[in-house]
Structures are given as C-alpha cells and as structure tokens.
CSV table of C-alpha atoms in Angstrom, one decimal:
chain,number,residue,atom,x,y,z
A,708,MET,CA,33.6,-32.9,-9.8
A,709,LEU,CA,34.4,-30.6,-12.7
A,710,ASN,CA,30.8,-30.3,-13.5
A,711,ALA,CA,29.7,-29.6,-10.0
A,712,LYS,CA,27.8,-26.3,-9.6
A,713,SER,CA,29.4,-23.7,-7.4
A,714,GLU,CA,27.2,-22.6,-4.5
A,715,ILE,CA,28.7,-19.1,-4.8
A,716,PHE,CA,27.1,-17.1,-7.6
A,717,SER,CA,26.0,-13.7,-8.6
A,718,PRO,CA,22.3,-12.7,-8.6
A,719,VAL,CA,20.6,-12.5,-12.1
A,720,GLU,CA,20.3,-8.8,-11.5
A,721,ALA,CA,22.5,-7.2,-8.9
A,722,LYS,CA,20.7,-4.6,-6.7
A,723,GLU,CA,23.2,-1.9,-7.1
A,724,HIS,CA,26.7,-1.4,-8.5
A,725,THR,CA,29.2,-1.7,-5.7
A,726,LYS,CA,30.9,1.6,-6.6
A,727,ASN,CA,27.7,3.4,-5.4
A,728,ILE,CA,27.8,1.7,-2.0
A,729,ALA,CA,29.8,3.0,1.0
A,730,ALA,CA,32.7,0.6,1.8
A,731,GLN,CA,31.3,-0.3,5.2
A,732,LEU,CA,31.0,-4.0,6.2
A,733,ASN,CA,28.6,-5.5,8.9
A,734,PHE,CA,28.5,-9.1,10.1
A,735,VAL,CA,25.1,-9.7,11.6
A,736,ASN,CA,24.6,-12.8,13.7
A,737,VAL,CA,26.8,-14.8,11.3
A,738,ASN,CA,27.1,-18.6,11.8
A,739,PHE,CA,29.5,-20.4,9.5
A,740,SER,CA,31.0,-23.9,9.4
A,741,TYR,CA,33.4,-25.1,6.7
A,742,PRO,CA,32.1,-28.0,4.5
A,743,SER,CA,34.9,-30.3,5.8
A,744,ARG,CA,33.8,-29.7,9.5
A,745,PRO,CA,30.0,-29.1,9.4
A,746,SER,CA,29.5,-29.6,13.1
A,747,HIS,CA,32.2,-27.0,14.1
A,748,LEU,CA,31.2,-23.4,14.1
A,749,ALA,CA,34.2,-21.4,12.7
A,750,LEU,CA,32.0,-18.2,13.4
A,751,ASN,CA,29.4,-18.3,16.1
A,752,GLN,CA,26.7,-15.7,16.1
A,753,LEU,CA,29.3,-13.1,15.0
A,754,SER,CA,28.2,-9.5,14.9
A,755,ILE,CA,30.9,-6.9,14.1
A,756,SER,CA,31.0,-3.6,12.2
A,757,ILE,CA,33.8,-2.4,10.0
A,758,ASP,CA,33.3,1.3,9.2
A,759,ASP,CA,34.1,3.0,5.9
A,760,GLY,CA,37.7,4.3,5.7
A,761,LYS,CA,38.7,2.9,9.2
A,762,ILE,CA,41.5,0.5,10.1
A,763,ILE,CA,40.2,-2.5,12.1
A,764,ALA,CA,42.6,-5.0,13.6
A,765,LEU,CA,41.6,-8.6,14.4
A,766,VAL,CA,43.4,-10.2,17.2
A,767,GLY,CA,43.0,-13.7,18.7
A,768,PRO,CA,44.6,-17.1,19.0
A,769,SER,CA,44.9,-19.5,16.1
A,770,GLY,CA,41.5,-20.9,15.1
A,771,ALA,CA,39.6,-17.9,16.5
A,772,GLY,CA,38.0,-17.1,13.2
A,773,LYS,CA,40.1,-14.3,11.8
A,774,SER,CA,41.0,-15.9,8.5
A,775,THR,CA,37.4,-17.1,8.1
A,776,ILE,CA,36.3,-13.4,8.2
A,777,PHE,CA,38.6,-12.7,5.3
A,778,SER,CA,37.2,-15.6,3.3
A,779,LEU,CA,33.6,-14.6,3.9
A,780,ILE,CA,34.2,-10.9,2.9
A,781,GLN,CA,35.5,-12.1,-0.4
A,782,ARG,CA,32.4,-14.6,-0.8
A,783,PHE,CA,34.7,-17.7,-1.0
A,784,TYR,CA,31.9,-19.1,1.2
A,785,ASP,CA,28.5,-17.9,2.4
A,786,PRO,CA,27.4,-18.1,6.0
A,787,GLN,CA,24.8,-20.8,6.9
A,788,SER,CA,22.9,-18.1,8.8
A,789,GLY,CA,23.0,-14.4,9.4
A,790,SER,CA,24.1,-11.7,6.9
A,791,ILE,CA,27.2,-9.9,5.8
A,792,LEU,CA,26.3,-6.5,4.5
A,793,PHE,CA,28.2,-4.2,2.2
A,794,GLY,CA,26.7,-0.8,3.0
A,795,LYS,CA,23.1,-1.9,3.5
A,796,HIS,CA,23.2,-4.7,0.9
A,797,ASP,CA,23.7,-8.4,1.6
A,798,LEU,CA,26.9,-9.6,-0.2
A,799,ARG,CA,24.7,-12.3,-1.9
A,800,ALA,CA,22.7,-9.6,-3.6
A,801,LEU,CA,25.7,-8.0,-5.2
A,802,ASP,CA,27.5,-8.9,-8.5
A,803,LEU,CA,30.3,-11.2,-7.4
A,804,ARG,CA,32.9,-9.9,-9.9
A,805,GLU,CA,32.1,-6.3,-9.0
A,806,LEU,CA,32.4,-7.0,-5.2
A,807,ARG,CA,35.8,-8.6,-5.7
A,808,LYS,CA,37.1,-5.7,-7.7
A,809,GLU,CA,36.5,-3.6,-4.6
A,810,ILE,CA,38.8,-5.8,-2.5
A,811,ALA,CA,42.5,-6.4,-2.4
A,812,VAL,CA,44.3,-8.9,-0.2
A,813,VAL,CA,48.0,-8.8,1.0
A,814,GLU,CA,48.9,-12.1,2.5
A,815,GLN,CA,51.7,-13.1,4.8
A,816,GLN,CA,53.2,-15.1,1.9
A,817,PRO,CA,52.2,-13.1,-1.2
A,818,THR,CA,51.3,-15.1,-4.3
A,819,LEU,CA,53.6,-14.2,-7.2
A,820,PHE,CA,53.8,-15.8,-10.6
A,821,THR,CA,56.3,-17.0,-13.0
A,822,GLY,CA,56.7,-13.9,-15.3
A,823,SER,CA,58.0,-10.4,-15.3
A,824,VAL,CA,57.8,-7.9,-12.5
A,825,MET,CA,55.5,-5.8,-14.7
A,826,TYR,CA,53.2,-8.9,-15.2
A,827,ASN,CA,53.0,-9.5,-11.5
A,828,ILE,CA,52.2,-5.9,-10.6
A,829,LYS,CA,49.5,-5.6,-13.3
A,830,TYR,CA,48.0,-9.0,-12.5
A,831,GLY,CA,45.0,-7.5,-10.7
A,832,ARG,CA,44.4,-4.9,-13.4
A,833,PRO,CA,46.1,-6.0,-16.6
A,834,GLU,CA,44.6,-3.0,-18.6
A,835,ALA,CA,46.7,-0.6,-16.6
A,836,SER,CA,49.6,1.2,-18.3
A,837,ASP,CA,53.2,0.7,-17.6
A,838,ASP,CA,53.5,4.2,-16.3
A,839,GLU,CA,50.7,3.5,-13.8
A,840,ALA,CA,52.5,0.3,-12.7
A,841,ILE,CA,55.7,2.2,-12.1
A,842,GLU,CA,54.0,4.9,-10.1
A,843,VAL,CA,52.5,2.4,-7.7
A,844,ALA,CA,55.8,0.6,-7.4
A,845,LYS,CA,57.4,3.9,-6.2
A,846,LEU,CA,54.6,4.2,-3.6
A,847,ALA,CA,55.4,0.7,-2.5
A,848,TYR,CA,59.1,1.5,-2.2
A,849,ALA,CA,59.8,-1.2,-4.9
A,850,ASP,CA,60.9,0.9,-7.8
A,851,GLU,CA,64.5,1.3,-6.6
A,852,PHE,CA,65.3,-2.5,-6.2
A,853,ILE,CA,63.3,-3.3,-9.4
A,854,ARG,CA,65.5,-1.0,-11.5
A,855,GLU,CA,68.6,-2.8,-10.0
A,856,PHE,CA,67.6,-6.0,-11.8
A,857,PRO,CA,69.3,-6.7,-15.2
A,858,GLU,CA,66.1,-6.2,-17.1
A,859,GLY,CA,64.3,-3.9,-14.6
A,860,TYR,CA,60.5,-4.3,-14.9
A,861,ASP,CA,60.9,-7.0,-17.6
A,862,SER,CA,62.9,-9.2,-15.3
A,863,ASN,CA,61.5,-12.7,-14.7
A,864,LEU,CA,60.8,-13.4,-11.1
A,865,GLY,CA,61.0,-17.2,-11.3
A,866,GLU,CA,58.5,-19.6,-9.9
A,867,LYS,CA,56.5,-18.0,-7.0
A,868,GLY,CA,59.0,-15.0,-7.0
A,869,VAL,CA,61.8,-17.3,-5.8
A,870,ARG,CA,64.4,-14.6,-6.8
A,871,LEU,CA,63.1,-12.0,-4.4
A,872,SER,CA,63.7,-11.5,-0.7
A,873,GLY,CA,60.7,-11.7,1.6
A,874,GLY,CA,60.6,-7.9,1.9
A,875,GLN,CA,60.8,-7.5,-2.0
A,876,ARG,CA,57.9,-10.0,-2.4
A,877,GLN,CA,55.8,-8.1,0.0
A,878,ARG,CA,56.4,-4.8,-1.8
A,879,ILE,CA,55.6,-6.2,-5.2
A,880,ALA,CA,52.3,-7.5,-3.7
A,881,ILE,CA,51.6,-4.0,-2.1
A,882,ALA,CA,52.3,-2.4,-5.5
A,883,ARG,CA,49.8,-4.8,-7.1
A,884,ALA,CA,47.1,-3.9,-4.5
A,885,LEU,CA,47.8,-0.2,-5.0
A,886,LEU,CA,47.3,-0.6,-8.8
A,887,LYS,CA,44.0,-2.3,-8.3
A,888,ASN,CA,42.9,0.7,-6.2
A,889,PRO,CA,40.5,-1.2,-4.0
A,890,ARG,CA,38.2,0.4,-1.4
A,891,ILE,CA,38.6,-2.5,0.9
A,892,LEU,CA,41.9,-3.9,2.0
A,893,LEU,CA,42.4,-7.2,3.8
A,894,LEU,CA,45.9,-7.5,5.2
A,895,ASP,CA,47.3,-10.6,6.9
A,896,GLU,CA,50.4,-9.1,8.4
A,897,ALA,CA,53.7,-10.8,7.7
A,898,THR,CA,55.4,-12.5,10.6
A,899,SER,CA,58.4,-13.7,8.7
A,900,ALA,CA,61.6,-12.2,9.9
A,901,LEU,CA,62.7,-9.1,7.9
A,902,ASP,CA,65.7,-7.1,8.5
A,903,SER,CA,65.1,-3.7,10.0
A,904,GLU,CA,65.5,-1.8,6.8
A,905,SER,CA,63.2,-4.1,4.8
A,906,GLU,CA,60.6,-4.0,7.7
A,907,HIS,CA,60.7,-0.2,7.7
A,908,LYS,CA,60.1,0.0,3.9
A,909,VAL,CA,57.3,-2.6,4.0
A,910,GLN,CA,55.6,-0.6,6.8
A,911,ARG,CA,55.9,2.7,4.8
A,912,ALA,CA,54.5,0.9,1.8
A,913,LEU,CA,51.6,-0.4,3.8
A,914,GLU,CA,50.8,3.0,5.2
A,915,ASN,CA,50.5,4.3,1.6
A,916,LEU,CA,48.2,1.4,0.8
A,917,MET,CA,46.0,1.8,3.8
A,918,SER,CA,45.5,5.5,3.5
A,919,GLY,CA,41.8,6.3,3.0
A,920,ARG,CA,40.7,2.7,2.6
A,921,THR,CA,38.5,0.5,4.7
A,922,THR,CA,41.2,-1.9,6.1
A,923,VAL,CA,40.9,-5.1,8.1
A,924,ILE,CA,44.1,-6.6,9.5
A,925,ILE,CA,45.0,-9.8,11.0
A,926,ALA,CA,47.5,-8.2,13.3
A,927,HIS,CA,50.7,-9.6,14.5
A,928,ARG,CA,52.6,-6.4,15.4
A,929,LEU,CA,52.0,-4.0,18.2
A,930,SER,CA,52.7,-1.0,16.0
A,931,THR,CA,49.6,-1.8,13.9
A,932,ILE,CA,47.5,-2.4,17.0
A,933,LEU,CA,48.4,1.0,18.4
A,934,HIS,CA,47.4,2.7,15.1
A,935,ALA,CA,44.2,0.9,14.5
A,936,ASP,CA,40.9,2.8,14.9
A,937,ARG,CA,39.5,-0.2,16.6
A,938,ILE,CA,40.6,-3.7,17.7
A,939,ILE,CA,38.3,-6.7,17.7
A,940,VAL,CA,39.4,-9.6,19.9
A,941,MET,CA,38.3,-12.9,18.6
A,942,ASP,CA,38.0,-16.3,20.4
A,943,LYS,CA,36.3,-19.5,19.3
A,944,GLY,CA,34.5,-17.8,16.4
A,945,LYS,CA,33.1,-15.0,18.5
A,946,ALA,CA,34.0,-11.3,19.0
A,947,ILE,CA,34.5,-11.2,22.8
A,948,ALA,CA,35.8,-7.6,23.1
A,949,THR,CA,36.3,-4.4,21.0
A,950,GLY,CA,38.1,-1.2,21.8
A,951,LYS,CA,41.4,0.5,21.7
A,952,HIS,CA,44.7,-1.0,22.8
A,953,HIS,CA,44.9,0.8,26.2
A,954,GLU,CA,41.2,-0.1,26.9
A,955,LEU,CA,41.6,-3.7,26.1
A,956,ILE,CA,44.8,-4.1,28.1
A,957,GLU,CA,42.8,-3.2,31.2
A,958,SER,CA,39.5,-4.8,30.4
A,959,ASN,CA,40.2,-8.1,28.6
A,960,ALA,CA,42.3,-10.9,30.0
A,961,LEU,CA,42.8,-12.7,26.7
A,962,TYR,CA,44.0,-9.6,24.9
A,963,ALA,CA,46.4,-8.7,27.7
A,964,ARG,CA,47.8,-12.2,27.5
A,965,LEU,CA,48.1,-12.2,23.7
A,966,ALA,CA,49.7,-8.8,23.9
A,967,GLU,CA,52.3,-9.9,26.4
A,968,LEU,CA,53.1,-13.1,24.4
A,969,GLN,CA,52.7,-12.0,20.9
A,970,PHE,CA,53.8,-8.3,20.9
A,971,SER,CA,56.7,-6.3,22.5
A,972,THR,CA,56.2,-6.1,26.2
A,973,ASP,CA,57.8,-2.7,26.2
A,974,ALA,CA,54.7,-1.1,24.7
A,975,LEU,CA,52.6,-2.4,27.5
A,976,ALA,CA,54.2,0.0,30.0
A,977,PRO,CA,52.1,3.1,30.8
A,978,SER,CA,52.7,6.1,28.7
A,979,VAL,CA,54.6,8.9,30.4
A,980,GLU,CA,53.3,11.6,28.0
C-alpha cells in the first residue's frame, strides 16, 4: 500500500501559475463517487459557480454533498466526469502545491498540534516572522488570551490543543488561515456551543478572515446565511436552488424547512424596515 501511486498528481508542466488566475470556481456537470461507494453519486451532475471575492453559503441535509465540494476544491479527489475550473483552467491542469497554497480551511473542529502557539499559527506558512504571526493573532482576536498564558506565544498547547477552549481553538485556526493569506477560504462553521462572548469574538475574527476573499461556507447559522452573497441549496448531490435567503424562503420548500429546523425561527419573520 505504501508504494501505491496516488491518483492525484500535478501536471508535468502547469498551464499557468495560480496567482495569475482569478479566484473563481466553477463546477461543470460534475459526477463524483467515493472509492468506498462507487455506485453512489455523492455529486450528481453538479453545476455551480463561485464568483471571485464573493461569499457563498452551502445549505442542505447531511449527505447532500457539501463536504464533498470542499474535498474536490482541494483536489483530495478528482471527479469521475465533468470539470472543476479555477478561473478558466481545470484544476487537474494546475500545479497541486500552488493550488493548495491558494486555499485555507477552517473546520468545525480545527486541527491543532502538540507544540507552541507560535508553531500552530505558523504551520501553514512556517517562513513567516513572529511579528507577522502576532499581527494576525490580533486580527483573529487571539492575542489577548495568548498573552495571558504563562509563556505567551511559546506556551505548549498540548495534544490537539487540549488546553484551549473551543472558542480559543477556533481563533488560533483563524489566525493560521490569515497568516497563510489565501484567496479561497473554505469554512465549515462551528456548531459546538460557545458562550456568547466567545461566539461574538469568533464571528468578528471570521469577518476579518472573509474580507475580500472568495469564501465557501457550510452554513449552520442564520447570521451567515443572511450575509452571504448567494446561497446554494444542496440535496442528494445536486444543487436544487440558489438565491438569497428571502427568495429561497418563498421559493424552496427544503430550504424553508431547514431554516425553520436549523436556524432561529425569529429571523423568518418578515422585516418591518
């Protein structure tokens, strides 16, 4: 198994450096099945566009294909048919390392490592200076609590960041993403319970992170839905509707039901403004 050749590889000569390509993504008639379930289409003739610099929210039930979209954008897998375009270029024509430099992911449960706070922030860009790392920690509203640790940025986080609260782990992960300075952000919103103060700080940190970046969010909170430039409703591997929150509430039964179940029902009331 260790000698098995990966099916994901870079072309011998990449067509163009990714830095010269607009950070726009297009899925064109994409079919994809995981190797473990070859007869099941995780994505079924999916065609969606994600415009440069816009915030796109993905909404849908479990198994709809939202996380699969994230995996394919990062080229952990390639589709069996169809194309995924970065600008006008198929992802398979781009240098894999350069592509992944353009992308940062903030997950529900961020991956942190045994090591110092500074090591964890610089993980995606180890050549960065300490001053740069501290600056992004401030933008992520992490600097204040980091400086309260006995050894500050040199403090060891323990295995998987066990010594941090959920909100602190998220802000470290956001600082790491800011330091990487990606053009594409993939955000799987946290659903873990945070106290109101932590949630407010995480939200402000995320706003700093999303600013000016092409952002795709697996959305769990209505506040994000309302601020998204566009919402894509997923079901059974297909994009069944797209639009703004107020449009989809009226036009799509699945979205209306998900909004009622998953998000605050208060926000479903008509605006009085």
